[in-house]
Amino acid sequence: MADVVLKGIHKSYGEVKTLHGIDLEIADGEFIVFVGPSGCGKSTLLRSIAGLEDISAGELYIGGRQVNDEPPARRGVSMVFQSYALYPHMNVAENMAFGLHLAGYTKAQQRAAVENAARILQIEHLLERKPKALSGGQRQRVAIGRAIVRKPDVFLFDEPLSNLDAALRVQMRIEIAKLHKQLAATMIYVTHDQVEAMTLADRIVVLNAGLVEQVGAPLELYHNPATLFVAGFIGSPKMNFLEATVVSGNAQSATVALPQGTQLQASVDASGVVVQSKVTVGFRAEHVELVGAGQAPSGNVLQGEVMAQERLGDLTYLYVQVPDSEHLMTVRAHPSVDAAAGSRVWLHIPEQWVYMFNAEGKAFARHAVSGEKGGSR
Ligand SMILES: Nc1ncnc2c1ncn2[C@@H]1O[C@H](COP(=O)(O)OP(=O)(O)O)[C@@H](O)[C@H]1O
Ligand SMILES: [Mg+2]
């Protein structure tokens, strides 16, 4: 059991600066997920916590102990890699026991730890097999088993499910959530999978170019992204964005004009906003209401032409060209919707679901829709 505290963590590889001062407090037993675009420093940060990379500046505490200069084996952490990294000439039991063997545990202690981990992961029947006789999912379980036997205070996972097929990923995701409950250990987990991040995390840390962009509960980030970057990163499909100019604003709402003159209202706190200033407005595919021409509400409607549709059975996605943007707007519609390319559609965007960001990419606070989780701030 241990909390993890990062204070001003910097990491450079020679001239290349990768982490620019990461401050983060992770509570004992918390499940933390790091997300961010490729190359933003997720693996570097995880490896720095593990002790596989030297920290260039800053302080790292695990369980209240500063561990900057401790070797990996003395930090109470275990890391699980995407590549599994199993020894091909050892069977499953030997692979799992190897770290304990190096640490000087007796044969009996090794056996007890391996059997316990194998039971938790339901791989007892595989203990005698070599890695090449295992499926990808089984190999990943062994890799997790190897971490469990060490009884670490902190588990570190670097995209552990990325090499598995979609069905297996779902299964292992649920297993990892169960494992977290069962072991009550602190877990830090890197992924680029939106669903893994949203479902596993107590809190998500969004990283951008070596800095923390925002930290929060999954639905808090979904409902109230603090920046344009987080708004575009959390949620799938990606949020739709439009350039706009402020027409008016107060504490209750803002009115903006799109390039072709269409006006939109946003329920945001725009007190102090400068009229005529440039902003970006955003809305999510799932918040658009498709309306018939005759029934279109008078406000907050974009008219457009369907360029493509995807009918997935449980829902339909429309990709819509609106006059006010060169980018296509993504709209999630009812599965019964069948709007072939060329159809004209009217998109109503309820003003509670219109996001607004200033020229620096900072969000204006939204007024939460009632009942919305993580909505108020
Ligand atoms: N051993 C290394 N030497 C030099 N640069 C590195 C090394 N490892 C990572 N980097 C650089 O650090 C940055 C962050 O990499 P990484 O942490 O692997 O990103 P992520 O895991 O978020 O995709 C990248 O620009 C990468 O090229
Ligand atoms: Mg990585």
CSV table of C-alpha atoms and ligand atoms in Angstrom, one decimal:
chain,number,residue,atom,x,y,z
A,1,MET,CA,0.0,0.0,0.0
A,2,ALA,CA,1.5,3.3,-1.0
A,3,ASP,CA,0.7,6.7,-2.2
A,4,VAL,CA,2.9,8.2,-5.0
A,5,VAL,CA,3.8,11.9,-5.0
A,6,LEU,CA,5.6,13.6,-7.9
A,7,LYS,CA,7.0,17.1,-7.4
A,8,GLY,CA,8.4,19.0,-10.3
A,9,ILE,CA,9.6,15.9,-12.2
A,10,HIS,CA,11.8,16.8,-15.2
A,11,LYS,CA,13.4,14.3,-17.6
A,12,SER,CA,15.8,15.0,-20.4
A,13,TYR,CA,17.6,12.6,-22.7
A,14,GLY,CA,20.7,14.7,-23.4
A,15,GLU,CA,19.5,17.8,-25.1
A,16,VAL,CA,16.0,16.4,-25.6
A,17,LYS,CA,13.6,17.6,-22.8
A,18,THR,CA,10.8,15.1,-22.4
A,19,LEU,CA,9.1,15.9,-19.1
A,20,HIS,CA,8.8,19.6,-18.1
A,21,GLY,CA,7.8,19.6,-14.4
A,22,ILE,CA,5.1,17.0,-13.5
A,23,ASP,CA,3.3,17.6,-10.2
A,24,LEU,CA,0.9,14.9,-9.2
A,25,GLU,CA,-0.4,13.3,-6.0
A,26,ILE,CA,-1.7,9.7,-6.3
A,27,ALA,CA,-3.6,8.4,-3.3
A,28,ASP,CA,-3.0,5.0,-1.8
A,29,GLY,CA,-5.1,2.4,-3.7
A,30,GLU,CA,-6.1,4.8,-6.5
A,31,PHE,CA,-6.4,3.7,-10.1
A,32,ILE,CA,-4.7,6.4,-12.2
A,33,VAL,CA,-4.7,6.4,-16.0
A,34,PHE,CA,-2.2,8.4,-18.1
A,35,VAL,CA,-3.5,9.4,-21.5
A,36,GLY,CA,-2.1,11.7,-24.2
A,37,PRO,CA,-0.9,11.6,-27.8
A,38,SER,CA,2.0,9.4,-28.9
A,39,GLY,CA,5.3,10.9,-27.7
A,40,CYS,CA,3.9,13.1,-25.0
A,41,GLY,CA,5.9,11.3,-22.3
A,42,LYS,CA,3.6,8.7,-20.8
A,43,SER,CA,6.1,5.9,-20.9
A,44,THR,CA,8.9,8.1,-19.8
A,45,LEU,CA,6.9,9.2,-16.7
A,46,LEU,CA,6.0,5.6,-15.9
A,47,ARG,CA,9.6,4.4,-16.3
A,48,SER,CA,10.8,7.2,-14.1
A,49,ILE,CA,8.4,6.1,-11.4
A,50,ALA,CA,9.7,2.5,-11.8
A,51,GLY,CA,13.3,3.6,-11.6
A,52,LEU,CA,14.1,2.4,-15.1
A,53,GLU,CA,15.0,6.1,-16.0
A,54,ASP,CA,16.9,8.5,-13.9
A,55,ILE,CA,14.9,11.6,-13.0
A,56,SER,CA,16.7,14.8,-14.2
A,57,ALA,CA,15.1,17.1,-11.6
A,58,GLY,CA,12.3,16.9,-9.1
A,59,GLU,CA,11.3,14.6,-6.2
A,60,LEU,CA,9.5,11.3,-6.3
A,61,TYR,CA,8.0,9.8,-3.1
A,62,ILE,CA,6.4,6.3,-2.9
A,63,GLY,CA,4.7,5.6,0.5
A,64,GLY,CA,6.2,8.7,1.9
A,65,ARG,CA,9.8,7.7,1.1
A,66,GLN,CA,11.8,9.7,-1.4
A,67,VAL,CA,13.0,7.1,-3.9
A,68,ASN,CA,14.8,9.2,-6.6
A,69,ASP,CA,18.0,7.3,-5.9
A,70,GLU,CA,16.6,3.9,-5.0
A,71,PRO,CA,17.0,1.0,-7.5
A,72,PRO,CA,13.8,-0.3,-9.1
A,73,ALA,CA,13.8,-3.4,-6.9
A,74,ARG,CA,13.6,-1.3,-3.7
A,75,ARG,CA,10.7,0.9,-4.7
A,76,GLY,CA,7.9,-1.6,-4.1
A,77,VAL,CA,6.7,-1.3,-7.7
A,78,SER,CA,6.1,-3.8,-10.5
A,79,MET,CA,5.8,-2.9,-14.1
A,80,VAL,CA,3.8,-4.7,-16.8
A,81,PHE,CA,4.8,-4.0,-20.4
A,82,GLN,CA,2.9,-4.1,-23.7
A,83,SER,CA,5.4,-6.6,-25.1
A,84,TYR,CA,5.0,-9.1,-22.1
A,85,ALA,CA,8.8,-9.7,-22.1
A,86,LEU,CA,8.6,-13.3,-21.0
A,87,TYR,CA,11.7,-15.6,-21.0
A,88,PRO,CA,11.0,-18.1,-23.9
A,89,HIS,CA,13.1,-20.9,-22.3
A,90,MET,CA,11.3,-20.8,-19.0
A,91,ASN,CA,7.8,-22.2,-18.3
A,92,VAL,CA,5.0,-20.1,-16.9
A,93,ALA,CA,5.8,-20.9,-13.2
A,94,GLU,CA,9.5,-20.2,-13.7
A,95,ASN,CA,8.8,-17.0,-15.5
A,96,MET,CA,6.6,-15.8,-12.6
A,97,ALA,CA,9.0,-17.0,-10.0
A,98,PHE,CA,12.2,-15.6,-11.6
A,99,GLY,CA,12.1,-12.2,-9.9
A,100,LEU,CA,11.5,-13.8,-6.5
A,101,HIS,CA,14.4,-16.2,-7.2
A,102,LEU,CA,16.7,-13.2,-7.9
A,103,ALA,CA,15.4,-11.5,-4.7
A,104,GLY,CA,16.5,-14.6,-2.7
A,105,TYR,CA,13.1,-16.1,-1.8
A,106,THR,CA,13.1,-19.8,-0.9
A,107,LYS,CA,11.6,-22.4,-3.3
A,108,ALA,CA,8.6,-22.8,-1.0
A,109,GLN,CA,8.0,-19.1,-0.9
A,110,GLN,CA,8.3,-18.9,-4.7
A,111,ARG,CA,5.8,-21.7,-5.2
A,112,ALA,CA,3.3,-20.3,-2.8
A,113,ALA,CA,3.4,-16.9,-4.4
A,114,VAL,CA,3.2,-18.3,-7.9
A,115,GLU,CA,0.2,-20.5,-7.0
A,116,ASN,CA,-1.6,-17.6,-5.4
A,117,ALA,CA,-1.1,-15.4,-8.5
A,118,ALA,CA,-2.0,-18.2,-10.8
A,119,ARG,CA,-5.3,-18.7,-8.9
A,120,ILE,CA,-6.1,-15.0,-9.1
A,121,LEU,CA,-5.5,-15.0,-12.8
A,122,GLN,CA,-7.0,-18.4,-13.5
A,123,ILE,CA,-3.9,-19.7,-15.2
A,124,GLU,CA,-3.2,-22.7,-12.8
A,125,HIS,CA,-3.5,-25.2,-15.7
A,126,LEU,CA,-0.8,-23.3,-17.7
A,127,LEU,CA,2.0,-23.3,-15.2
A,128,GLU,CA,4.1,-26.0,-16.9
A,129,ARG,CA,3.8,-24.5,-20.4
A,130,LYS,CA,6.4,-22.5,-22.3
A,131,PRO,CA,5.3,-19.0,-23.5
A,132,LYS,CA,5.3,-20.1,-27.2
A,133,ALA,CA,2.4,-22.5,-26.3
A,134,LEU,CA,0.3,-19.7,-25.0
A,135,SER,CA,-2.2,-17.3,-26.7
A,136,GLY,CA,-1.6,-13.5,-26.5
A,137,GLY,CA,-4.1,-13.2,-23.7
A,138,GLN,CA,-2.5,-16.0,-21.7
A,139,ARG,CA,0.9,-14.4,-22.1
A,140,GLN,CA,-0.4,-11.1,-20.9
A,141,ARG,CA,-1.9,-12.9,-17.8
A,142,VAL,CA,1.5,-14.4,-17.1
A,143,ALA,CA,3.1,-11.0,-17.4
A,144,ILE,CA,0.6,-9.6,-14.9
A,145,GLY,CA,1.2,-12.7,-12.7
A,146,ARG,CA,4.9,-11.9,-12.6
A,147,ALA,CA,4.0,-8.5,-11.3
A,148,ILE,CA,1.6,-9.8,-8.7
A,149,VAL,CA,4.0,-12.3,-7.1
A,150,ARG,CA,6.2,-9.4,-6.0
A,151,LYS,CA,3.3,-8.1,-3.9
A,152,PRO,CA,4.1,-4.5,-5.0
A,153,ASP,CA,2.6,-1.5,-3.4
A,154,VAL,CA,2.3,0.1,-6.8
A,155,PHE,CA,1.5,-1.6,-10.2
A,156,LEU,CA,2.7,0.2,-13.3
A,157,PHE,CA,1.1,-0.8,-16.6
A,158,ASP,CA,2.3,0.5,-20.0
A,159,GLU,CA,-0.4,-0.2,-22.6
A,160,PRO,CA,-0.7,-3.8,-21.4
A,161,LEU,CA,-3.6,-4.7,-23.6
A,162,SER,CA,-2.6,-3.0,-26.9
A,163,ASN,CA,-1.4,-6.3,-28.5
A,164,LEU,CA,-4.7,-8.2,-27.8
A,165,ASP,CA,-7.6,-8.4,-30.2
A,166,ALA,CA,-10.8,-6.4,-29.4
A,167,ALA,CA,-12.7,-9.2,-27.7
A,168,LEU,CA,-9.8,-10.2,-25.5
A,169,ARG,CA,-9.2,-6.5,-24.6
A,170,VAL,CA,-12.7,-6.2,-23.2
A,171,GLN,CA,-12.2,-9.3,-21.1
A,172,MET,CA,-8.8,-8.3,-19.8
A,173,ARG,CA,-10.1,-4.8,-19.0
A,174,ILE,CA,-12.7,-6.3,-16.8
A,175,GLU,CA,-10.1,-8.6,-15.2
A,176,ILE,CA,-7.8,-5.7,-14.4
A,177,ALA,CA,-10.7,-3.8,-12.8
A,178,LYS,CA,-11.4,-6.9,-10.6
A,179,LEU,CA,-7.7,-7.3,-9.8
A,180,HIS,CA,-7.6,-3.7,-8.6
A,181,LYS,CA,-10.5,-4.3,-6.3
A,182,GLN,CA,-9.1,-7.6,-5.0
A,183,LEU,CA,-5.5,-6.4,-4.4
A,184,ALA,CA,-6.4,-2.8,-3.3
A,185,ALA,CA,-3.0,-1.7,-4.7
A,186,THR,CA,-2.2,1.6,-6.2
A,187,MET,CA,-2.3,1.3,-10.0
A,188,ILE,CA,-0.9,3.6,-12.7
A,189,TYR,CA,-1.9,2.6,-16.1
A,190,VAL,CA,-1.0,4.1,-19.5
A,191,THR,CA,-3.3,3.6,-22.4
A,192,HIS,CA,-4.4,5.3,-25.7
A,193,ASP,CA,-7.8,3.5,-25.5
A,194,GLN,CA,-10.6,5.9,-24.5
A,195,VAL,CA,-12.8,3.1,-23.1
A,196,GLU,CA,-10.0,1.7,-20.9
A,197,ALA,CA,-9.3,5.2,-19.6
A,198,MET,CA,-12.9,6.0,-18.9
A,199,THR,CA,-13.8,2.7,-17.3
A,200,LEU,CA,-10.7,1.8,-15.3
A,201,ALA,CA,-9.7,5.2,-13.9
A,202,ASP,CA,-10.6,6.8,-10.6
A,203,ARG,CA,-8.8,9.8,-12.1
A,204,ILE,CA,-7.4,10.4,-15.6
A,205,VAL,CA,-4.2,12.4,-16.1
A,206,VAL,CA,-4.1,14.0,-19.5
A,207,LEU,CA,-0.5,14.6,-20.6
A,208,ASN,CA,0.4,17.0,-23.4
A,209,ALA,CA,4.0,17.5,-24.5
A,210,GLY,CA,5.6,16.6,-21.2
A,211,LEU,CA,3.2,18.5,-19.0
A,212,VAL,CA,0.0,17.7,-17.1
A,213,GLU,CA,-2.9,19.3,-19.0
A,214,GLN,CA,-5.7,18.3,-16.7
A,215,VAL,CA,-6.4,15.7,-13.9
A,216,GLY,CA,-9.9,14.6,-13.0
A,217,ALA,CA,-12.5,11.9,-12.7
A,218,PRO,CA,-13.4,10.5,-16.2
A,219,LEU,CA,-16.8,12.1,-16.4
A,220,GLU,CA,-15.5,15.4,-15.0
A,221,LEU,CA,-13.0,15.5,-18.0
A,222,TYR,CA,-15.7,14.5,-20.4
A,223,HIS,CA,-18.2,17.1,-19.2
A,224,ASN,CA,-15.9,19.9,-18.2
A,225,PRO,CA,-12.6,19.8,-20.2
A,226,ALA,CA,-10.5,22.7,-18.9
A,227,THR,CA,-8.9,23.2,-22.3
A,228,LEU,CA,-9.4,22.7,-26.0
A,229,PHE,CA,-6.7,20.0,-25.9
A,230,VAL,CA,-8.6,17.9,-23.4
A,231,ALA,CA,-11.9,18.5,-25.1
A,232,GLY,CA,-10.4,17.2,-28.3
A,233,PHE,CA,-8.7,14.3,-26.6
A,234,ILE,CA,-11.3,12.9,-24.2
A,235,GLY,CA,-14.5,11.4,-25.8
A,236,SER,CA,-15.0,9.4,-28.9
A,237,PRO,CA,-15.8,10.5,-31.6
A,238,LYS,CA,-13.7,13.6,-31.1
A,239,MET,CA,-15.5,16.8,-30.3
A,240,ASN,CA,-16.6,19.0,-33.2
A,241,PHE,CA,-14.9,22.4,-33.3
A,242,LEU,CA,-15.9,25.7,-35.1
A,243,GLU,CA,-14.1,29.0,-35.2
A,244,ALA,CA,-16.3,31.9,-34.0
A,245,THR,CA,-16.4,35.5,-33.0
A,246,VAL,CA,-18.0,36.7,-29.8
A,247,VAL,CA,-21.2,38.8,-30.3
A,248,SER,CA,-22.1,39.2,-26.7
A,249,GLY,CA,-21.6,37.5,-23.4
A,250,ASN,CA,-22.5,37.6,-19.7
A,251,ALA,CA,-22.4,35.3,-16.7
A,252,GLN,CA,-25.2,33.2,-18.0
A,253,SER,CA,-24.4,32.7,-21.7
A,254,ALA,CA,-22.5,33.8,-24.8
A,255,THR,CA,-23.6,34.4,-28.3
A,256,VAL,CA,-21.1,33.8,-31.1
A,257,ALA,CA,-21.1,34.3,-34.8
A,258,LEU,CA,-19.7,31.6,-37.1
A,259,PRO,CA,-17.8,32.6,-40.3
A,260,GLN,CA,-20.9,32.6,-42.5
A,261,GLY,CA,-22.9,34.5,-39.9
A,262,THR,CA,-24.9,31.7,-38.3
A,263,GLN,CA,-25.2,32.5,-34.6
A,264,LEU,CA,-24.9,30.0,-31.7
A,265,GLN,CA,-25.6,30.4,-28.0
A,266,ALA,CA,-23.6,28.7,-25.4
A,267,SER,CA,-24.6,28.3,-21.7
A,268,VAL,CA,-21.2,29.3,-20.3
A,269,ASP,CA,-20.0,31.9,-17.9
A,270,ALA,CA,-18.7,34.5,-20.4
A,271,SER,CA,-18.6,37.4,-17.9
A,272,GLY,CA,-15.8,39.7,-19.0
A,273,VAL,CA,-15.5,38.3,-22.5
A,274,VAL,CA,-14.4,40.8,-25.1
A,275,VAL,CA,-16.9,41.4,-27.9
A,276,GLN,CA,-15.4,40.6,-31.3
A,277,SER,CA,-12.7,38.3,-29.8
A,278,LYS,CA,-12.0,35.0,-31.5
A,279,VAL,CA,-13.1,31.8,-29.8
A,280,THR,CA,-13.5,28.2,-30.7
A,281,VAL,CA,-16.9,26.6,-30.0
A,282,GLY,CA,-17.3,22.9,-29.7
A,283,PHE,CA,-20.1,20.2,-29.5
A,284,ARG,CA,-20.1,16.5,-29.2
A,285,ALA,CA,-21.6,14.1,-31.8
A,286,GLU,CA,-23.9,12.6,-29.2
A,287,HIS,CA,-25.4,16.0,-28.2
A,288,VAL,CA,-26.7,17.0,-31.6
A,289,GLU,CA,-30.4,16.6,-32.3
A,290,LEU,CA,-31.3,16.0,-35.8
A,291,VAL,CA,-34.4,17.9,-36.7
A,292,GLY,CA,-36.7,18.0,-39.7
A,293,ALA,CA,-36.8,21.2,-41.8
A,294,GLY,CA,-40.3,22.1,-40.7
A,295,GLN,CA,-39.6,21.5,-37.0
A,296,ALA,CA,-36.2,23.2,-36.7
A,297,PRO,CA,-36.1,25.2,-33.4
A,298,SER,CA,-35.4,28.9,-34.1
A,299,GLY,CA,-32.0,29.0,-32.5
A,300,ASN,CA,-28.8,27.0,-32.4
A,301,VAL,CA,-29.3,25.2,-35.6
A,302,LEU,CA,-26.7,24.4,-38.3
A,303,GLN,CA,-27.9,23.5,-41.7
A,304,GLY,CA,-25.7,21.1,-43.7
A,305,GLU,CA,-25.3,18.4,-46.2
A,306,VAL,CA,-24.5,14.8,-45.4
A,307,MET,CA,-21.2,13.7,-47.0
A,308,ALA,CA,-21.2,10.2,-45.6
A,309,GLN,CA,-23.1,8.0,-43.2
A,310,GLU,CA,-22.1,5.0,-41.2
A,311,ARG,CA,-25.0,2.8,-40.1
A,312,LEU,CA,-23.6,0.6,-37.3
A,313,GLY,CA,-26.9,-1.1,-36.2
A,314,ASP,CA,-27.0,0.4,-32.8
A,315,LEU,CA,-26.5,3.9,-34.0
A,316,THR,CA,-25.8,5.9,-37.2
A,317,TYR,CA,-23.0,8.4,-37.6
A,318,LEU,CA,-23.4,11.2,-40.1
A,319,TYR,CA,-20.5,13.3,-41.4
A,320,VAL,CA,-22.0,16.7,-42.3
A,321,GLN,CA,-20.6,19.6,-44.3
A,322,VAL,CA,-21.8,22.9,-42.8
A,323,PRO,CA,-21.1,26.2,-44.6
A,324,ASP,CA,-19.3,27.6,-41.5
A,325,SER,CA,-16.4,25.1,-41.5
A,326,GLU,CA,-14.2,23.3,-43.9
A,327,HIS,CA,-14.2,20.3,-41.4
A,328,LEU,CA,-17.0,17.8,-41.5
A,329,MET,CA,-19.2,17.7,-38.3
A,330,THR,CA,-19.7,14.3,-36.8
A,331,VAL,CA,-23.3,13.6,-35.6
A,332,ARG,CA,-24.5,10.6,-33.8
A,333,ALA,CA,-28.1,9.8,-34.8
A,334,HIS,CA,-30.7,7.2,-34.0
A,335,PRO,CA,-30.1,3.8,-35.7
A,336,SER,CA,-33.3,4.3,-37.7
A,337,VAL,CA,-31.8,7.4,-39.4
A,338,ASP,CA,-30.9,6.7,-43.0
A,339,ALA,CA,-29.5,9.9,-44.6
A,340,ALA,CA,-27.7,9.1,-47.8
A,341,ALA,CA,-24.9,11.3,-49.0
A,342,GLY,CA,-26.4,14.5,-50.4
A,343,SER,CA,-29.2,14.7,-47.9
A,344,ARG,CA,-29.8,18.0,-46.3
A,345,VAL,CA,-30.0,18.0,-42.5
A,346,TRP,CA,-30.6,20.4,-39.7
A,347,LEU,CA,-28.5,20.0,-36.6
A,348,HIS,CA,-29.9,21.4,-33.4
A,349,ILE,CA,-27.2,21.9,-30.7
A,350,PRO,CA,-28.7,22.5,-27.3
A,351,GLU,CA,-27.0,25.5,-25.8
A,352,GLN,CA,-26.1,23.6,-22.6
A,353,TRP,CA,-23.9,21.4,-24.8
A,354,VAL,CA,-22.1,24.1,-26.6
A,355,TYR,CA,-18.5,24.4,-25.3
A,356,MET,CA,-16.5,27.6,-25.7
A,357,PHE,CA,-12.7,28.1,-25.5
A,358,ASN,CA,-10.7,31.4,-25.7
A,359,ALA,CA,-7.8,32.0,-28.1
A,360,GLU,CA,-5.4,30.4,-25.6
A,361,GLY,CA,-7.5,27.3,-25.6
A,362,LYS,CA,-8.9,27.7,-22.1
A,363,ALA,CA,-12.5,26.7,-21.5
A,364,PHE,CA,-15.2,29.1,-20.3
A,365,ALA,CA,-17.0,27.3,-17.4
A,366,ARG,CA,-20.2,25.6,-18.6
A,367,HIS,CA,-23.4,25.7,-16.7
A,368,ALA,CA,-24.1,22.0,-16.0
A,369,VAL,CA,-27.2,20.3,-17.3
A,370,SER,CA,-29.2,19.0,-14.3
A,371,GLY,CA,-28.4,15.4,-13.4
A,372,GLU,CA,-25.1,15.6,-15.2
A,373,LYS,CA,-22.4,13.7,-13.3
A,374,GLY,CA,-19.2,15.6,-12.6
A,375,GLY,CA,-21.0,18.6,-14.1
A,376,SER,CA,-20.7,21.4,-11.7
A,377,ARG,CA,-17.6,23.2,-10.8
B,1,LIG,N1,15.8,6.6,-24.6
B,1,LIG,C1,15.4,7.7,-25.2
B,1,LIG,N2,16.3,8.6,-25.7
B,1,LIG,C2,16.0,9.8,-26.3
B,1,LIG,N3,14.7,10.2,-26.4
B,1,LIG,C3,13.7,9.4,-25.9
B,1,LIG,C4,14.0,8.1,-25.3
B,1,LIG,N4,12.9,7.6,-24.8
B,1,LIG,C5,11.9,8.5,-25.2
B,1,LIG,N5,12.4,9.5,-25.8
B,1,LIG,C6,11.6,10.7,-26.3
B,1,LIG,O1,10.8,11.2,-25.3
B,1,LIG,C7,9.6,11.6,-25.8
B,1,LIG,C8,8.5,10.9,-25.0
B,1,LIG,O2,8.5,9.5,-25.3
B,1,LIG,P1,7.5,8.4,-24.6
B,1,LIG,O3,7.6,8.7,-23.1
B,1,LIG,O4,7.9,7.1,-25.1
B,1,LIG,O5,6.1,8.9,-25.1
B,1,LIG,P2,4.7,8.1,-25.1
B,1,LIG,O6,4.9,6.9,-24.2
B,1,LIG,O7,3.8,9.1,-24.5
B,1,LIG,O8,4.3,7.8,-26.5
B,1,LIG,C9,9.5,11.2,-27.3
B,1,LIG,O9,9.8,12.4,-28.0
B,1,LIG,C10,10.7,10.3,-27.4
B,1,LIG,O10,11.3,10.3,-28.7
B,2,MG,MG,4.6,4.8,-24.6
